[in-house]
PDB file of C-alpha atoms in Angstrom:
ATOM      1  CA  MET A  29     119.249 110.388  92.581  1.00 42.00           C
ATOM      2  CA  SER A  30     117.116 112.840  90.610  1.00 42.00           C
ATOM      3  CA  TYR A  31     114.126 112.057  89.575  1.00 43.00           C
ATOM      4  CA  LEU A  32     112.253 113.356  85.954  1.00 42.00           C
ATOM      5  CA  PRO A  33     108.581 113.651  86.201  1.00 42.00           C
ATOM      6  CA  LEU A  34     106.611 110.171  85.004  1.00 46.00           C
ATOM      7  CA  GLN A  35     104.171 110.133  82.321  1.00 45.00           C
ATOM      8  CA  THR A  36     101.154 108.202  83.303  1.00 42.00           C
ATOM      9  CA  GLY A  37      99.066 108.392  80.206  1.00 42.00           C
ATOM     10  CA  ASN A  38      98.273 111.873  79.469  1.00 37.00           C
ATOM     11  CA  GLU A  39      99.098 113.395  82.419  1.00 43.00           C
ATOM     12  CA  SER A  40     102.485 114.304  83.798  1.00 37.00           C
ATOM     13  CA  THR A  41     101.951 114.628  86.935  1.00 37.00           C
ATOM     14  CA  LEU A  42     101.504 111.345  89.509  1.00 45.00           C
ATOM     15  CA  GLY A  43      98.794 112.335  92.992  1.00 52.00           C
ATOM     16  CA  GLY A  44      98.119 111.034  95.891  1.00 68.00           C
ATOM     17  CA  VAL A  45      99.570 107.649  97.067  1.00 66.00           C
ATOM     18  CA  ALA A  46     102.453 107.675  93.223  1.00 68.00           C
ATOM     19  CA  ASP A  47     103.570 110.853  94.136  1.00 73.00           C
ATOM     20  CA  TRP A  48     104.164 110.067  98.125  1.00 77.00           C
ATOM     21  CA  ALA A  49     105.862 106.886  96.870  1.00 77.00           C
ATOM     22  CA  VAL A  50     108.281 108.536  94.257  1.00 76.00           C
ATOM     23  CA  THR A  51     109.699 110.645  97.021  1.00 78.00           C
ATOM     24  CA  MET A  52     110.262 107.475  99.293  1.00 79.00           C
ATOM     25  CA  MET A  53     112.035 106.225  96.333  1.00 83.00           C
ATOM     26  CA  GLU A  54     114.129 109.696  95.580  1.00 77.00           C
ATOM     27  CA  THR A  55     114.644 109.917  99.010  1.00 81.00           C
ATOM     28  CA  ILE A  56     116.183 106.337 100.093  1.00 85.00           C
ATOM     29  CA  GLY A  57     115.949 104.320  97.045  1.00 85.00           C
ATOM     30  CA  ALA A  58     115.023 100.850  96.615  1.00 87.00           C
ATOM     31  CA  PRO A  59     114.525 100.390 100.613  1.00 91.00           C
ATOM     32  CA  GLY A  60     112.107 102.834  99.984  1.00 89.00           C
ATOM     33  CA  ALA A  61     109.419 100.807  98.300  1.00 87.00           C
ATOM     34  CA  GLY A  62     110.127  98.182 100.060  1.00 90.00           C
ATOM     35  CA  LEU A  63     108.895 100.867 103.467  1.00 90.00           C
ATOM     36  CA  ALA A  64     106.256 101.537 101.292  1.00 87.00           C
ATOM     37  CA  ILE A  65     104.945  98.184 101.128  1.00 89.00           C
ATOM     38  CA  ALA A  66     105.593  97.712 104.177  1.00 89.00           C
ATOM     39  CA  LEU A  67     103.134 100.485 104.909  1.00 87.00           C
ATOM     40  CA  GLU A  68     100.626  99.149 102.879  1.00 82.00           C
ATOM     41  CA  ASN A  69     100.401  95.996 104.945  1.00 80.00           C
ATOM     42  CA  LEU A  70      99.518  97.891 107.777  1.00 81.00           C
ATOM     43  CA  PHE A  71      96.972 100.414 106.241  1.00 78.00           C
ATOM     44  CA  PRO A  72      95.196  98.591 103.436  1.00 63.00           C
ATOM     45  CA  PRO A  73      93.710 101.827 102.075  1.00 61.00           C
ATOM     46  CA  LEU A  74      97.587 102.198 100.655  1.00 66.00           C
ATOM     47  CA  PRO A  75      97.141 100.184  97.366  1.00 71.00           C
ATOM     48  CA  SER A  76     100.299  97.710  96.383  1.00 75.00           C
ATOM     49  CA  GLU A  77      98.906  97.947  92.738  1.00 77.00           C
ATOM     50  CA  VAL A  78     100.228 101.719  92.633  1.00 79.00           C
ATOM     51  CA  ILE A  79     103.547 101.262  94.605  1.00 83.00           C
ATOM     52  CA  LEU A  80     104.688  97.266  93.116  1.00 87.00           C
ATOM     53  CA  PRO A  81     104.031  99.065  89.357  1.00 86.00           C
ATOM     54  CA  LEU A  82     105.662 102.008  90.381  1.00 86.00           C
ATOM     55  CA  ALA A  83     108.560 100.189  91.657  1.00 87.00           C
ATOM     56  CA  GLY A  84     108.913  98.333  88.547  1.00 87.00           C
ATOM     57  CA  PHE A  85     109.012 101.440  86.704  1.00 86.00           C
ATOM     58  CA  THR A  86     111.661 102.878  88.648  1.00 85.00           C
ATOM     59  CA  ALA A  87     113.473 100.215  88.099  1.00 87.00           C
ATOM     60  CA  SER A  88     113.380  99.763  84.411  1.00 86.00           C
ATOM     61  CA  ARG A  89     114.824 103.249  84.463  1.00 83.00           C
ATOM     62  CA  GLY A  90     117.252 102.569  86.214  1.00 83.00           C
ATOM     63  CA  ASP A  91     117.140 104.073  89.521  1.00 81.00           C
ATOM     64  CA  PHE A  92     117.705 100.382  91.196  1.00 87.00           C
ATOM     65  CA  THR A  93     117.957  97.129  89.615  1.00 90.00           C
ATOM     66  CA  LEU A  94     114.991  94.818  89.271  1.00 91.00           C
ATOM     67  CA  PHE A  95     116.560  92.204  91.653  1.00 93.00           C
ATOM     68  CA  GLU A  96     116.867  95.332  94.371  1.00 93.00           C
ATOM     69  CA  ALA A  97     113.030  96.523  93.809  1.00 91.00           C
ATOM     70  CA  LEU A  98     111.930  92.579  94.581  1.00 94.00           C
ATOM     71  CA  PHE A  99     114.031  92.187  97.505  1.00 95.00           C
ATOM     72  CA  TRP A 100     113.391  94.847  98.866  1.00 94.00           C
ATOM     73  CA  THR A 101     109.201  95.021  97.742  1.00 93.00           C
ATOM     74  CA  THR A 102     108.970  91.467  99.552  1.00 94.00           C
ATOM     75  CA  ALA A 103     110.945  92.208 102.130  1.00 95.00           C
ATOM     76  CA  GLY A 104     108.814  94.903 103.081  1.00 93.00           C
ATOM     77  CA  SER A 105     105.290  92.621 102.653  1.00 92.00           C
ATOM     78  CA  VAL A 106     107.438  90.140 105.407  1.00 94.00           C
ATOM     79  CA  VAL A 107     108.297  93.100 107.927  1.00 94.00           C
ATOM     80  CA  GLY A 108     104.484  94.684 107.793  1.00 91.00           C
ATOM     81  CA  ALA A 109     103.099  91.062 107.612  1.00 91.00           C
ATOM     82  CA  TYR A 110     105.046  89.972 110.791  1.00 94.00           C
ATOM     83  CA  LEU A 111     104.380  93.244 112.676  1.00 93.00           C
ATOM     84  CA  LEU A 112     100.277  92.518 112.145  1.00 89.00           C
ATOM     85  CA  TYR A 113     101.422  88.654 113.356  1.00 92.00           C
ATOM     86  CA  LEU A 114     102.690  90.103 116.715  1.00 92.00           C
ATOM     87  CA  LEU A 115      99.096  92.353 116.890  1.00 90.00           C
ATOM     88  CA  GLY A 116      97.029  89.082 116.510  1.00 89.00           C
ATOM     89  CA  VAL A 117      99.604  87.501 119.728  1.00 90.00           C
ATOM     90  CA  LEU A 118      99.266  90.576 121.756  1.00 91.00           C
ATOM     91  CA  LEU A 119      95.808  90.598 121.143  1.00 86.00           C
ATOM     92  CA  GLY A 120      95.310  86.666 122.222  1.00 83.00           C
ATOM     93  CA  ARG A 121      92.888  84.508 121.685  1.00 79.00           C
ATOM     94  CA  ASP A 122      90.618  85.288 124.991  1.00 79.00           C
ATOM     95  CA  ARG A 123      90.558  88.814 124.355  1.00 81.00           C
ATOM     96  CA  MET A 124      89.670  88.582 120.952  1.00 78.00           C
ATOM     97  CA  ARG A 125      86.218  86.101 121.827  1.00 73.00           C
ATOM     98  CA  THR A 126      85.568  88.627 124.615  1.00 77.00           C
ATOM     99  CA  LEU A 127      86.148  91.697 122.070  1.00 73.00           C
ATOM    100  CA  VAL A 128      83.686  89.235 119.401  1.00 65.00           C
ATOM    101  CA  SER A 129      81.082  88.313 121.965  1.00 65.00           C
ATOM    102  CA  LYS A 130      80.206  92.296 122.693  1.00 69.00           C
ATOM    103  CA  VAL A 131      79.388  92.004 118.325  1.00 63.00           C
ATOM    104  CA  PRO A 132      75.691  91.821 117.692  1.00 62.00           C
ATOM    105  CA  LEU A 133      74.383  89.003 116.042  1.00 55.00           C
ATOM    106  CA  VAL A 134      77.866  86.867 116.271  1.00 59.00           C
ATOM    107  CA  ASP A 135      78.035  84.144 118.984  1.00 64.00           C
ATOM    108  CA  LEU A 136      81.101  82.756 120.284  1.00 62.00           C
ATOM    109  CA  GLU A 137      79.981  79.520 117.951  1.00 68.00           C
ATOM    110  CA  ASP A 138      80.363  81.820 115.484  1.00 61.00           C
ATOM    111  CA  VAL A 139      84.179  82.070 116.297  1.00 65.00           C
ATOM    112  CA  ASP A 140      84.470  78.643 117.081  1.00 67.00           C
ATOM    113  CA  SER A 141      83.862  77.916 113.736  1.00 69.00           C
ATOM    114  CA  VAL A 142      85.932  80.530 112.091  1.00 68.00           C
ATOM    115  CA  GLU A 143      88.553  78.881 114.701  1.00 74.00           C
ATOM    116  CA  ALA A 144      88.389  75.674 113.466  1.00 77.00           C
ATOM    117  CA  TRP A 145      88.553  76.493 109.869  1.00 72.00           C
ATOM    118  CA  PHE A 146      91.705  78.692 110.185  1.00 81.00           C
ATOM    119  CA  ASP A 147      93.025  75.183 112.436  1.00 80.00           C
ATOM    120  CA  ARG A 148      92.161  73.333 108.694  1.00 82.00           C
ATOM    121  CA  HIS A 149      93.483  76.142 105.848  1.00 80.00           C
ATOM    122  CA  GLY A 150      95.445  78.613 107.991  1.00 84.00           C
ATOM    123  CA  TYR A 151      98.290  77.403 105.942  1.00 89.00           C
ATOM    124  CA  LYS A 152      96.667  77.810 102.647  1.00 87.00           C
ATOM    125  CA  ALA A 153      95.219  80.942 104.127  1.00 86.00           C
ATOM    126  CA  VAL A 154      98.239  82.763 104.630  1.00 89.00           C
ATOM    127  CA  PHE A 155      99.541  82.181 101.500  1.00 91.00           C
ATOM    128  CA  PHE A 156      96.637  82.947  98.885  1.00 87.00           C
ATOM    129  CA  GLY A 157      96.119  85.824 101.187  1.00 82.00           C
ATOM    130  CA  ARG A 158      99.242  87.685 100.396  1.00 85.00           C
ATOM    131  CA  MET A 159      97.541  87.547  96.861  1.00 81.00           C
ATOM    132  CA  VAL A 160      93.958  88.997  97.561  1.00 78.00           C
ATOM    133  CA  PRO A 161      93.524  93.060  98.130  1.00 74.00           C
ATOM    134  CA  ILE A 162      92.139  93.787 101.490  1.00 71.00           C
ATOM    135  CA  PHE A 163      93.132  90.045 103.344  1.00 76.00           C
ATOM    136  CA  ARG A 164      96.693  90.464 102.577  1.00 77.00           C
ATOM    137  CA  SER A 165      96.626  92.235 105.716  1.00 76.00           C
ATOM    138  CA  LEU A 166      94.003  90.970 107.325  1.00 80.00           C
ATOM    139  CA  VAL A 167      95.201  87.072 107.112  1.00 85.00           C
ATOM    140  CA  SER A 168      98.185  87.639 109.200  1.00 87.00           C
ATOM    141  CA  ILE A 169      96.104  89.116 112.653  1.00 86.00           C
ATOM    142  CA  PRO A 170      94.344  85.573 112.524  1.00 87.00           C
ATOM    143  CA  ALA A 171      97.523  83.498 112.290  1.00 89.00           C
ATOM    144  CA  GLY A 172      98.813  85.479 115.109  1.00 89.00           C
ATOM    145  CA  ILE A 173      96.200  84.872 117.201  1.00 88.00           C
ATOM    146  CA  GLU A 174      96.057  81.268 116.625  1.00 86.00           C
ATOM    147  CA  ARG A 175      99.784  80.932 117.289  1.00 89.00           C
ATOM    148  CA  MET A 176     100.787  79.830 114.017  1.00 90.00           C
ATOM    149  CA  PRO A 177     104.361  78.465 113.832  1.00 93.00           C
ATOM    150  CA  VAL A 178     105.966  81.424 113.325  1.00 94.00           C
ATOM    151  CA  TRP A 179     108.524  80.153 110.628  1.00 94.00           C
ATOM    152  CA  LYS A 180     105.855  78.504 108.919  1.00 93.00           C
ATOM    153  CA  PHE A 181     104.164  81.994 108.906  1.00 94.00           C
ATOM    154  CA  LEU A 182     107.043  83.364 107.341  1.00 95.00           C
ATOM    155  CA  GLY A 183     107.555  81.165 104.921  1.00 95.00           C
ATOM    156  CA  LEU A 184     104.405  81.406 103.217  1.00 93.00           C
ATOM    157  CA  THR A 185     103.945  84.818 103.610  1.00 94.00           C
ATOM    158  CA  LEU A 186     107.730  85.338 101.814  1.00 95.00           C
ATOM    159  CA  ALA A 187     106.680  83.105  98.995  1.00 94.00           C
ATOM    160  CA  GLY A 188     103.103  84.348  98.712  1.00 92.00           C
ATOM    161  CA  SER A 189     104.511  87.911  98.391  1.00 92.00           C
ATOM    162  CA  LEU A 190     107.451  87.194  96.630  1.00 94.00           C
ATOM    163  CA  ILE A 191     104.726  86.012  93.752  1.00 92.00           C
ATOM    164  CA  TRP A 192     102.354  88.889  93.741  1.00 90.00           C
ATOM    165  CA  ASN A 193     105.029  91.400  94.605  1.00 92.00           C
ATOM    166  CA  THR A 194     106.375  89.751  91.106  1.00 93.00           C
ATOM    167  CA  ILE A 195     103.644  90.193  89.626  1.00 89.00           C
ATOM    168  CA  PHE A 196     103.349  94.344  89.921  1.00 89.00           C
ATOM    169  CA  VAL A 197     106.897  94.507  89.970  1.00 91.00           C
ATOM    170  CA  LEU A 198     107.570  93.253  86.439  1.00 90.00           C
ATOM    171  CA  SER A 199     104.446  94.461  84.775  1.00 88.00           C
ATOM    172  CA  GLY A 200     105.590  98.079  85.489  1.00 85.00           C
ATOM    173  CA  TYR A 201     109.111  97.099  84.813  1.00 87.00           C
ATOM    174  CA  TYR A 202     107.804  96.257  80.969  1.00 86.00           C
ATOM    175  CA  LEU A 203     104.919  98.298  80.614  1.00 83.00           C
ATOM    176  CA  GLY A 204     107.374 101.538  81.491  1.00 70.00           C
ATOM    177  CA  GLU A 205     105.669 104.450  81.476  1.00 69.00           C
ATOM    178  CA  ASN A 206     102.313 102.736  81.525  1.00 69.00           C
ATOM    179  CA  TRP A 207     102.873 101.107  84.416  1.00 64.00           C
ATOM    180  CA  HIS A 208      99.318 102.760  85.457  1.00 65.00           C
ATOM    181  CA  LEU A 209      97.539 100.515  83.612  1.00 68.00           C
ATOM    182  CA  VAL A 210      98.441  97.269  85.927  1.00 65.00           C
ATOM    183  CA  GLU A 211      96.402  99.390  88.575  1.00 63.00           C
ATOM    184  CA  GLN A 212      93.522  99.848  86.316  1.00 63.00           C
ATOM    185  CA  TYR A 213      92.784  96.143  86.578  1.00 59.00           C
ATOM    186  CA  ALA A 214      93.877  95.300  89.633  1.00 56.00           C
ATOM    187  CA  GLY A 215      91.203  97.637  90.455  1.00 59.00           C
ATOM    188  CA  ILE A 216      89.211  95.437  89.136  1.00 58.00           C
ATOM    189  CA  PHE A 217      89.751  92.829  90.662  1.00 54.00           C
ATOM    190  CA  GLN A 218      89.823  94.322  93.804  1.00 58.00           C
ATOM    191  CA  LYS A 219      86.416  95.470  93.415  1.00 62.00           C
ATOM    192  CA  LEU A 220      85.195  91.653  92.885  1.00 60.00           C
ATOM    193  CA  VAL A 221      86.999  90.635  96.231  1.00 55.00           C
ATOM    194  CA  ILE A 222      84.795  93.891  97.515  1.00 59.00           C
ATOM    195  CA  ALA A 223      81.507  92.764  96.497  1.00 64.00           C
ATOM    196  CA  ALA A 224      82.122  89.079  97.043  1.00 59.00           C
ATOM    197  CA  VAL A 225      82.611  90.174 101.394  1.00 54.00           C
ATOM    198  CA  VAL A 226      79.968  92.116 100.661  1.00 64.00           C
ATOM    199  CA  LEU A 227      77.470  89.563  99.735  1.00 63.00           C
ATOM    200  CA  VAL A 228      79.282  86.991 102.253  1.00 55.00           C
ATOM    201  CA  VAL A 229      78.673  90.244 104.742  1.00 55.00           C
ATOM    202  CA  ALA A 230      74.971  90.501 103.789  1.00 64.00           C
ATOM    203  CA  PHE A 231      74.102  86.475 103.790  1.00 52.00           C
ATOM    204  CA  PHE A 232      75.905  86.095 107.174  1.00 48.00           C
ATOM    205  CA  ILE A 233      73.476  89.381 108.367  1.00 58.00           C
ATOM    206  CA  VAL A 234      70.207  88.104 107.645  1.00 59.00           C
ATOM    207  CA  SER A 235      70.899  84.703 108.902  1.00 61.00           C
ATOM    208  CA  LYS A 236      71.314  85.696 112.167  1.00 54.00           C
ATOM    209  CA  VAL A 237      68.403  87.533 111.908  1.00 60.00           C
ATOM    210  CA  ARG A 238      66.250  84.561 111.090  1.00 63.00           C
ATOM    211  CA  LYS A 239      67.877  82.564 114.158  1.00 63.00           C
ATOM    212  CA  VAL A 240      66.670  85.465 116.100  1.00 59.00           C
ATOM    213  CA  ARG A 241      63.319  85.430 114.873  1.00 67.00           C
ATOM    214  CA  ARG A 242      63.113  81.836 115.641  1.00 68.00           C
ATOM    215  CA  LYS A 243      64.487  81.490 118.889  1.00 66.00           C
ATOM    216  CA  ARG A 244      61.578  83.893 119.680  1.00 68.00           C
ATOM    217  CA  GLU A 245      59.054  82.244 118.481  1.00 68.00           C
ATOM    218  CA  ALA A 246      60.414  79.082 119.983  1.00 70.00           C
ATOM    219  CA  SER A 247      60.041  80.662 123.386  1.00 66.00           C
TER     220      SER A 247
END
């Protein structure tokens, strides 16, 4: 299989992640796209918003079929998520609570609240989490810690990943050499998610500091 230089707007070369993903797909075909996505789950800095449209673009050129692109990228998503699920299982609830108890400003009451929330909304978190940057990887770990039934975890992961992957792979397929435009719009969504996380963390820290101060004043 031979790859011609891919055009990205006014650029004739790909850099960073895209160049690496091209090499993976050139070396082992469609399974290379799946391997790249599996690694993206384990190492969130690798953006699926680049790999998936690029897989779609590659399929549009006939290097492999659209079905193969969707099949292998979704398989990679499930495998990567399952490995993180197993990490959560190995970590275990008791060890997790021990580690969290040593984190400043975090009480075991907070852990209990998170566990209670996951008991109520864990299935929805796994399904919709597959479509949210950053959380796509992280949500697998608490699912493993809480020992969510593995068949339900895999089923929800498969469904959520298939939706997410299909959107991005088809975008790359139909945009052709303009596949990189997908990443630009997805980047805006990711920045909004990061901003929301920062605000939530900031609110948590402020509320905890206030709680500590009230306890000191009461004592």
